[in-house]
mmCIF file of N, CA, C and O in Angstrom:
data_model
loop_
_atom_site.group_PDB
_atom_site.id
_atom_site.type_symbol
_atom_site.label_atom_id
_atom_site.label_comp_id
_atom_site.label_asym_id
_atom_site.label_seq_id
_atom_site.Cartn_x
_atom_site.Cartn_y
_atom_site.Cartn_z
ATOM 1 N N GLY A 1 30.918 -83.226 54.883
ATOM 2 C CA GLY A 1 31.610 -83.082 53.631
ATOM 3 C C GLY A 1 31.208 -84.172 52.648
ATOM 4 O O GLY A 1 30.412 -85.057 52.946
ATOM 5 N N ALA A 2 31.779 -84.085 51.491
ATOM 6 C CA ALA A 2 31.497 -85.051 50.422
ATOM 7 C C ALA A 2 32.100 -86.415 50.744
ATOM 8 O O ALA A 2 33.153 -86.512 51.367
ATOM 9 N N MET A 3 31.418 -87.439 50.318
ATOM 10 C CA MET A 3 31.920 -88.805 50.492
ATOM 11 C C MET A 3 32.923 -89.112 49.394
ATOM 12 O O MET A 3 32.762 -88.671 48.266
ATOM 13 N N ASN A 4 33.956 -89.881 49.725
ATOM 14 C CA ASN A 4 34.878 -90.351 48.704
ATOM 15 C C ASN A 4 34.960 -91.870 48.766
ATOM 16 O O ASN A 4 34.336 -92.504 49.621
ATOM 17 N N THR A 5 35.722 -92.442 47.870
ATOM 18 C CA THR A 5 35.815 -93.901 47.774
ATOM 19 C C THR A 5 36.208 -94.530 49.097
ATOM 20 O O THR A 5 35.616 -95.518 49.533
ATOM 21 N N ARG A 6 37.204 -93.985 49.769
ATOM 22 C CA ARG A 6 37.695 -94.550 51.041
ATOM 23 C C ARG A 6 36.621 -94.489 52.121
ATOM 24 O O ARG A 6 36.413 -95.457 52.845
ATOM 25 N N HIS A 7 35.909 -93.362 52.236
ATOM 26 C CA HIS A 7 34.839 -93.253 53.238
ATOM 27 C C HIS A 7 33.766 -94.308 52.997
ATOM 28 O O HIS A 7 33.328 -94.989 53.927
ATOM 29 N N ILE A 8 33.332 -94.416 51.764
ATOM 30 C CA ILE A 8 32.270 -95.372 51.437
ATOM 31 C C ILE A 8 32.739 -96.794 51.682
ATOM 32 O O ILE A 8 32.025 -97.610 52.268
ATOM 33 N N TYR A 9 33.959 -97.116 51.272
ATOM 34 C CA TYR A 9 34.498 -98.464 51.490
ATOM 35 C C TYR A 9 34.540 -98.796 52.986
ATOM 36 O O TYR A 9 34.106 -99.872 53.400
ATOM 37 N N ASP A 10 35.046 -97.888 53.794
ATOM 38 C CA ASP A 10 35.155 -98.128 55.234
ATOM 39 C C ASP A 10 33.795 -98.337 55.892
ATOM 40 O O ASP A 10 33.658 -99.159 56.805
ATOM 41 N N ILE A 11 32.789 -97.605 55.440
ATOM 42 C CA ILE A 11 31.444 -97.754 55.991
ATOM 43 C C ILE A 11 30.819 -99.083 55.579
ATOM 44 O O ILE A 11 30.170 -99.757 56.382
ATOM 45 N N CYS A 12 31.036 -99.493 54.349
ATOM 46 C CA CYS A 12 30.359 -100.675 53.805
ATOM 47 C C CYS A 12 31.079 -101.998 54.035
ATOM 48 O O CYS A 12 30.456 -103.056 53.965
ATOM 49 N N LYS A 13 32.384 -101.984 54.306
ATOM 50 C CA LYS A 13 33.141 -103.239 54.373
ATOM 51 C C LYS A 13 32.630 -104.250 55.395
ATOM 52 O O LYS A 13 32.774 -105.447 55.168
ATOM 53 N N PRO A 14 31.988 -103.858 56.506
ATOM 54 C CA PRO A 14 31.453 -104.874 57.416
ATOM 55 C C PRO A 14 30.265 -105.665 56.836
ATOM 56 O O PRO A 14 29.912 -106.720 57.344
ATOM 57 N N VAL A 15 29.659 -105.157 55.775
ATOM 58 C CA VAL A 15 28.509 -105.838 55.173
ATOM 59 C C VAL A 15 29.010 -107.069 54.426
ATOM 60 O O VAL A 15 29.846 -106.969 53.526
ATOM 61 N N ARG A 16 28.515 -108.234 54.797
ATOM 62 C CA ARG A 16 28.992 -109.513 54.269
ATOM 63 C C ARG A 16 28.960 -109.590 52.750
ATOM 64 O O ARG A 16 29.861 -110.166 52.138
ATOM 65 N N ILE A 17 27.956 -109.021 52.113
ATOM 66 C CA ILE A 17 27.821 -109.140 50.667
ATOM 67 C C ILE A 17 28.346 -107.914 49.905
ATOM 68 O O ILE A 17 28.096 -107.766 48.716
ATOM 69 N N PHE A 18 29.110 -107.054 50.580
ATOM 70 C CA PHE A 18 29.685 -105.874 49.936
ATOM 71 C C PHE A 18 30.831 -106.293 49.021
ATOM 72 O O PHE A 18 31.727 -107.028 49.420
ATOM 73 N N GLY A 19 30.813 -105.787 47.785
ATOM 74 C CA GLY A 19 31.823 -106.172 46.804
ATOM 75 C C GLY A 19 32.837 -105.112 46.455
ATOM 76 O O GLY A 19 33.828 -105.394 45.801
ATOM 77 N N GLY A 20 32.606 -103.865 46.863
ATOM 78 C CA GLY A 20 33.586 -102.834 46.586
ATOM 79 C C GLY A 20 32.978 -101.546 46.071
ATOM 80 O O GLY A 20 31.776 -101.437 45.865
ATOM 81 N N VAL A 21 33.872 -100.578 45.841
ATOM 82 C CA VAL A 21 33.504 -99.243 45.360
ATOM 83 C C VAL A 21 34.278 -98.992 44.076
ATOM 84 O O VAL A 21 35.501 -99.172 44.042
ATOM 85 N N TYR A 22 33.571 -98.580 43.022
ATOM 86 C CA TYR A 22 34.211 -98.444 41.712
ATOM 87 C C TYR A 22 33.733 -97.209 40.967
ATOM 88 O O TYR A 22 32.578 -96.824 41.090
ATOM 89 N N PRO A 23 34.601 -96.644 40.121
ATOM 90 C CA PRO A 23 34.128 -95.658 39.154
ATOM 91 C C PRO A 23 33.407 -96.405 38.033
ATOM 92 O O PRO A 23 33.663 -97.602 37.803
ATOM 93 N N LYS A 24 32.517 -95.741 37.355
ATOM 94 C CA LYS A 24 31.692 -96.409 36.351
ATOM 95 C C LYS A 24 32.506 -97.110 35.263
ATOM 96 O O LYS A 24 32.159 -98.195 34.828
ATOM 97 N N ASN A 25 33.614 -96.532 34.829
ATOM 98 C CA ASN A 25 34.354 -97.131 33.719
ATOM 99 C C ASN A 25 35.097 -98.412 34.078
ATOM 100 O O ASN A 25 35.415 -99.198 33.192
ATOM 101 N N THR A 26 35.386 -98.662 35.355
ATOM 102 C CA THR A 26 36.069 -99.913 35.712
ATOM 103 C C THR A 26 35.133 -100.938 36.341
ATOM 104 O O THR A 26 35.503 -102.105 36.486
ATOM 105 N N TYR A 27 33.961 -100.527 36.696
ATOM 106 C CA TYR A 27 32.994 -101.408 37.356
ATOM 107 C C TYR A 27 32.697 -102.668 36.535
ATOM 108 O O TYR A 27 32.811 -103.781 37.034
ATOM 109 N N THR A 28 32.350 -102.513 35.275
ATOM 110 C CA THR A 28 31.965 -103.684 34.478
ATOM 111 C C THR A 28 33.136 -104.611 34.198
ATOM 112 O O THR A 28 32.936 -105.793 33.974
ATOM 113 N N GLN A 29 34.348 -104.105 34.235
ATOM 114 C CA GLN A 29 35.530 -104.933 34.013
ATOM 115 C C GLN A 29 35.938 -105.692 35.268
ATOM 116 O O GLN A 29 36.641 -106.690 35.186
ATOM 117 N N THR A 30 35.525 -105.216 36.423
ATOM 118 C CA THR A 30 35.995 -105.735 37.707
ATOM 119 C C THR A 30 35.004 -106.673 38.385
ATOM 120 O O THR A 30 35.389 -107.665 38.990
ATOM 121 N N VAL A 31 33.722 -106.376 38.280
ATOM 122 C CA VAL A 31 32.700 -107.096 39.021
ATOM 123 C C VAL A 31 32.455 -108.472 38.415
ATOM 124 O O VAL A 31 32.117 -108.584 37.246
ATOM 125 N N LYS A 32 32.635 -109.497 39.233
ATOM 126 C CA LYS A 32 32.436 -110.872 38.759
ATOM 127 C C LYS A 32 31.614 -111.722 39.727
ATOM 128 O O LYS A 32 31.352 -112.872 39.455
ATOM 129 N N GLN A 33 31.230 -111.158 40.873
ATOM 130 C CA GLN A 33 30.528 -111.922 41.890
ATOM 131 C C GLN A 33 29.169 -111.321 42.198
ATOM 132 O O GLN A 33 28.950 -110.128 41.991
ATOM 133 N N ALA A 34 28.287 -112.141 42.718
ATOM 134 C CA ALA A 34 26.947 -111.693 43.110
ATOM 135 C C ALA A 34 27.027 -111.013 44.472
ATOM 136 O O ALA A 34 26.891 -111.642 45.516
ATOM 137 N N LYS A 35 27.295 -109.720 44.452
ATOM 138 C CA LYS A 35 27.428 -108.924 45.669
ATOM 139 C C LYS A 35 26.819 -107.546 45.442
ATOM 140 O O LYS A 35 26.307 -107.255 44.371
ATOM 141 N N LEU A 36 26.917 -106.679 46.469
ATOM 142 C CA LEU A 36 26.498 -105.276 46.360
ATOM 143 C C LEU A 36 27.712 -104.426 46.007
ATOM 144 O O LEU A 36 28.772 -104.590 46.605
ATOM 145 N N TYR A 37 27.537 -103.511 45.065
ATOM 146 C CA TYR A 37 28.619 -102.644 44.635
ATOM 147 C C TYR A 37 28.166 -101.190 44.676
ATOM 148 O O TYR A 37 27.032 -100.881 44.316
ATOM 149 N N VAL A 38 29.070 -100.315 45.087
ATOM 150 C CA VAL A 38 28.820 -98.885 45.054
ATOM 151 C C VAL A 38 29.598 -98.348 43.851
ATOM 152 O O VAL A 38 30.795 -98.613 43.705
ATOM 153 N N VAL A 39 28.896 -97.617 42.984
ATOM 154 C CA VAL A 39 29.485 -97.162 41.729
ATOM 155 C C VAL A 39 29.300 -95.648 41.603
ATOM 156 O O VAL A 39 28.234 -95.123 41.917
ATOM 157 N N ASN A 40 30.347 -94.975 41.119
ATOM 158 C CA ASN A 40 30.242 -93.546 40.855
ATOM 159 C C ASN A 40 29.878 -93.329 39.398
ATOM 160 O O ASN A 40 30.288 -94.091 38.530
ATOM 161 N N THR A 41 29.107 -92.290 39.133
ATOM 162 C CA THR A 41 28.673 -92.000 37.764
ATOM 163 C C THR A 41 29.806 -91.459 36.901
ATOM 164 O O THR A 41 29.680 -91.440 35.681
ATOM 165 N N ASP A 42 30.903 -91.041 37.507
ATOM 166 C CA ASP A 42 32.037 -90.521 36.746
ATOM 167 C C ASP A 42 33.087 -91.600 36.505
ATOM 168 O O ASP A 42 33.198 -92.547 37.293
ATOM 169 N N PRO A 43 33.886 -91.447 35.454
ATOM 170 C CA PRO A 43 34.996 -92.375 35.216
ATOM 171 C C PRO A 43 36.144 -92.124 36.197
ATOM 172 O O PRO A 43 36.162 -91.111 36.906
ATOM 173 N N SER A 44 37.112 -93.015 36.200
ATOM 174 C CA SER A 44 38.207 -92.970 37.172
ATOM 175 C C SER A 44 39.080 -91.724 37.061
ATOM 176 O O SER A 44 39.694 -91.321 38.038
ATOM 177 N N TRP A 45 39.139 -91.087 35.927
ATOM 178 C CA TRP A 45 39.978 -89.902 35.760
ATOM 179 C C TRP A 45 39.263 -88.600 36.165
ATOM 180 O O TRP A 45 39.848 -87.534 36.077
ATOM 181 N N SER A 46 38.033 -88.695 36.636
ATOM 182 C CA SER A 46 37.277 -87.519 37.073
ATOM 183 C C SER A 46 37.108 -87.534 38.585
ATOM 184 O O SER A 46 37.244 -88.580 39.217
ATOM 185 N N PRO A 47 36.787 -86.387 39.177
ATOM 186 C CA PRO A 47 36.680 -86.325 40.634
ATOM 187 C C PRO A 47 35.480 -87.071 41.221
ATOM 188 O O PRO A 47 35.463 -87.383 42.400
ATOM 189 N N GLY A 48 34.472 -87.383 40.423
ATOM 190 C CA GLY A 48 33.289 -88.079 40.935
ATOM 191 C C GLY A 48 32.161 -87.121 41.214
ATOM 192 O O GLY A 48 32.388 -86.005 41.675
ATOM 193 N N LYS A 49 30.936 -87.557 40.909
ATOM 194 C CA LYS A 49 29.772 -86.696 41.096
ATOM 195 C C LYS A 49 28.707 -87.308 41.998
ATOM 196 O O LYS A 49 28.205 -86.665 42.884
ATOM 197 N N HIS A 50 28.376 -88.561 41.715
ATOM 198 C CA HIS A 50 27.205 -89.150 42.359
ATOM 199 C C HIS A 50 27.405 -90.654 42.489
ATOM 200 O O HIS A 50 27.914 -91.307 41.586
ATOM 201 N N TRP A 51 26.981 -91.198 43.621
ATOM 202 C CA TRP A 51 27.118 -92.628 43.904
ATOM 203 C C TRP A 51 25.774 -93.319 43.784
ATOM 204 O O TRP A 51 24.749 -92.760 44.152
ATOM 205 N N PHE A 52 25.781 -94.570 43.311
ATOM 206 C CA PHE A 52 24.587 -95.411 43.325
ATOM 207 C C PHE A 52 25.014 -96.831 43.687
ATOM 208 O O PHE A 52 26.200 -97.160 43.651
ATOM 209 N N VAL A 53 24.053 -97.660 44.065
ATOM 210 C CA VAL A 53 24.334 -99.031 44.484
ATOM 211 C C VAL A 53 23.730 -99.997 43.477
ATOM 212 O O VAL A 53 22.613 -99.805 43.006
ATOM 213 N N VAL A 54 24.494 -101.044 43.164
ATOM 214 C CA VAL A 54 24.009 -102.107 42.286
ATOM 215 C C VAL A 54 24.023 -103.397 43.087
ATOM 216 O O VAL A 54 25.047 -103.793 43.639
ATOM 217 N N ASP A 55 22.872 -104.042 43.175
ATOM 218 C CA ASP A 55 22.721 -105.302 43.909
ATOM 219 C C ASP A 55 22.722 -106.443 42.908
ATOM 220 O O ASP A 55 21.738 -106.691 42.226
ATOM 221 N N HIS A 56 23.850 -107.134 42.822
ATOM 222 C CA HIS A 56 23.962 -108.277 41.924
ATOM 223 C C HIS A 56 23.662 -109.591 42.644
ATOM 224 O O HIS A 56 23.994 -110.652 42.128
ATOM 225 N N THR A 57 23.028 -109.524 43.821
ATOM 226 C CA THR A 57 22.626 -110.756 44.505
ATOM 227 C C THR A 57 21.278 -111.239 43.990
ATOM 228 O O THR A 57 20.810 -112.294 44.393
ATOM 229 N N GLN A 58 20.647 -110.449 43.139
ATOM 230 C CA GLN A 58 19.333 -110.783 42.589
ATOM 231 C C GLN A 58 19.414 -110.800 41.063
ATOM 232 O O GLN A 58 20.258 -110.142 40.472
ATOM 233 N N GLU A 59 18.530 -111.533 40.445
ATOM 234 C CA GLU A 59 18.401 -111.536 38.988
ATOM 235 C C GLU A 59 17.000 -111.090 38.633
ATOM 236 O O GLU A 59 16.048 -111.706 39.090
ATOM 237 N N PRO A 60 16.827 -110.053 37.841
ATOM 238 C CA PRO A 60 17.903 -109.181 37.351
ATOM 239 C C PRO A 60 18.457 -108.326 38.474
ATOM 240 O O PRO A 60 17.840 -108.201 39.535
ATOM 241 N N CYS A 61 19.613 -107.721 38.241
ATOM 242 C CA CYS A 61 20.218 -106.885 39.280
ATOM 243 C C CYS A 61 19.302 -105.698 39.588
ATOM 244 O O CYS A 61 18.485 -105.290 38.766
ATOM 245 N N VAL A 62 19.440 -105.185 40.798
ATOM 246 C CA VAL A 62 18.642 -104.053 41.248
ATOM 247 C C VAL A 62 19.577 -102.863 41.437
ATOM 248 O O VAL A 62 20.642 -102.998 42.031
ATOM 249 N N VAL A 63 19.167 -101.709 40.911
ATOM 250 C CA VAL A 63 19.950 -100.488 41.051
ATOM 251 C C VAL A 63 19.207 -99.551 41.993
ATOM 252 O O VAL A 63 18.015 -99.302 41.813
ATOM 253 N N PHE A 64 19.924 -99.051 43.004
ATOM 254 C CA PHE A 64 19.353 -98.039 43.879
ATOM 255 C C PHE A 64 20.082 -96.732 43.630
ATOM 256 O O PHE A 64 21.301 -96.648 43.789
ATOM 257 N N ASP A 65 19.333 -95.732 43.231
ATOM 258 C CA ASP A 65 19.875 -94.396 43.038
ATOM 259 C C ASP A 65 19.017 -93.424 43.839
ATOM 260 O O ASP A 65 17.803 -93.372 43.648
ATOM 261 N N SER A 66 19.638 -92.666 44.710
ATOM 262 C CA SER A 66 18.877 -91.748 45.572
ATOM 263 C C SER A 66 18.163 -90.656 44.779
ATOM 264 O O SER A 66 17.201 -90.088 45.257
ATOM 265 N N TYR A 67 18.602 -90.384 43.562
ATOM 266 C CA TYR A 67 17.929 -89.418 42.700
ATOM 267 C C TYR A 67 16.799 -90.069 41.906
ATOM 268 O O TYR A 67 16.048 -89.385 41.240
ATOM 269 N N GLY A 68 16.723 -91.393 41.931
ATOM 270 C CA GLY A 68 15.714 -92.095 41.148
ATOM 271 C C GLY A 68 16.026 -92.083 39.664
ATOM 272 O O GLY A 68 15.149 -92.272 38.831
ATOM 273 N N ALA A 69 17.280 -91.881 39.315
ATOM 274 C CA ALA A 69 17.672 -91.766 37.909
ATOM 275 C C ALA A 69 17.778 -93.128 37.239
ATOM 276 O O ALA A 69 18.165 -94.107 37.862
ATOM 277 N N GLN A 70 17.443 -93.161 35.979
ATOM 278 C CA GLN A 70 17.661 -94.344 35.148
ATOM 279 C C GLN A 70 18.979 -94.214 34.395
ATOM 280 O O GLN A 70 19.552 -95.193 33.968
ATOM 281 N N SER A 71 19.421 -92.979 34.212
ATOM 282 C CA SER A 71 20.661 -92.743 33.485
ATOM 283 C C SER A 71 21.232 -91.385 33.867
ATOM 284 O O SER A 71 20.561 -90.557 34.465
ATOM 285 N N PHE A 72 22.473 -91.184 33.521
ATOM 286 C CA PHE A 72 23.126 -89.884 33.642
ATOM 287 C C PHE A 72 23.636 -89.551 32.257
ATOM 288 O O PHE A 72 24.491 -90.235 31.725
ATOM 289 N N GLY A 73 23.064 -88.541 31.653
ATOM 290 C CA GLY A 73 23.410 -88.229 30.280
ATOM 291 C C GLY A 73 22.791 -89.257 29.352
ATOM 292 O O GLY A 73 21.651 -89.672 29.537
ATOM 293 N N ARG A 74 23.551 -89.720 28.390
ATOM 294 C CA ARG A 74 23.047 -90.669 27.393
ATOM 295 C C ARG A 74 23.180 -92.124 27.830
ATOM 296 O O ARG A 74 22.594 -93.007 27.244
ATOM 297 N N GLU A 75 24.011 -92.392 28.825
ATOM 298 C CA GLU A 75 24.290 -93.768 29.212
ATOM 299 C C GLU A 75 23.395 -94.223 30.363
ATOM 300 O O GLU A 75 23.166 -93.477 31.300
ATOM 301 N N PRO A 76 22.930 -95.480 30.310
ATOM 302 C CA PRO A 76 22.201 -96.025 31.469
ATOM 303 C C PRO A 76 23.154 -96.162 32.658
ATOM 304 O O PRO A 76 24.369 -96.215 32.472
ATOM 305 N N LEU A 77 22.614 -96.216 33.857
ATOM 306 C CA LEU A 77 23.460 -96.359 35.042
ATOM 307 C C LEU A 77 24.315 -97.616 34.960
ATOM 308 O O LEU A 77 25.484 -97.599 35.275
ATOM 309 N N VAL A 78 23.710 -98.728 34.593
ATOM 310 C CA VAL A 78 24.473 -99.977 34.493
ATOM 311 C C VAL A 78 24.061 -100.752 33.260
ATOM 312 O O VAL A 78 22.951 -100.613 32.764
ATOM 313 N N GLN A 79 24.963 -101.602 32.816
ATOM 314 C CA GLN A 79 24.695 -102.568 31.761
ATOM 315 C C GLN A 79 24.722 -103.951 32.401
ATOM 316 O O GLN A 79 25.477 -104.167 33.353
ATOM 317 N N PRO A 80 23.952 -104.902 31.915
ATOM 318 C CA PRO A 80 24.065 -106.267 32.436
ATOM 319 C C PRO A 80 25.486 -106.775 32.234
ATOM 320 O O PRO A 80 26.067 -106.576 31.172
ATOM 321 N N ILE A 81 26.053 -107.412 33.264
ATOM 322 C CA ILE A 81 27.438 -107.881 33.130
ATOM 323 C C ILE A 81 27.603 -109.358 33.396
ATOM 324 O O ILE A 81 28.671 -109.900 33.170
ATOM 325 N N PHE A 82 26.594 -110.026 33.859
ATOM 326 C CA PHE A 82 26.721 -111.472 34.107
ATOM 327 C C PHE A 82 26.039 -112.227 32.987
ATOM 328 O O PHE A 82 25.050 -111.867 32.476
#
C-alpha cells in the first residue's frame, strides 16, 4: 500500500541523522538542523502525492527524488533555508 507519514517516520527514526517527515508547506518553517528530512510535495491540508529526501548535512543541501524531478508544477522541490 501507499506510504504515509507514520510509516516513513517509523522506518527512518533509527537513522541517527534523521530529522523528521514534513509536508512541503511546513518543512521550511520547521527545519533548523543539519539532518535528513523526508518531505511530501503536497501541503499539509492535502492527502499527499510524492515523497523526496533533503540532506541538509551537506552544503549545498542535496535533494533525492526517485522521479529525478527538479520541481513539481511551478515550484522547485526545496528552497535554501539555512
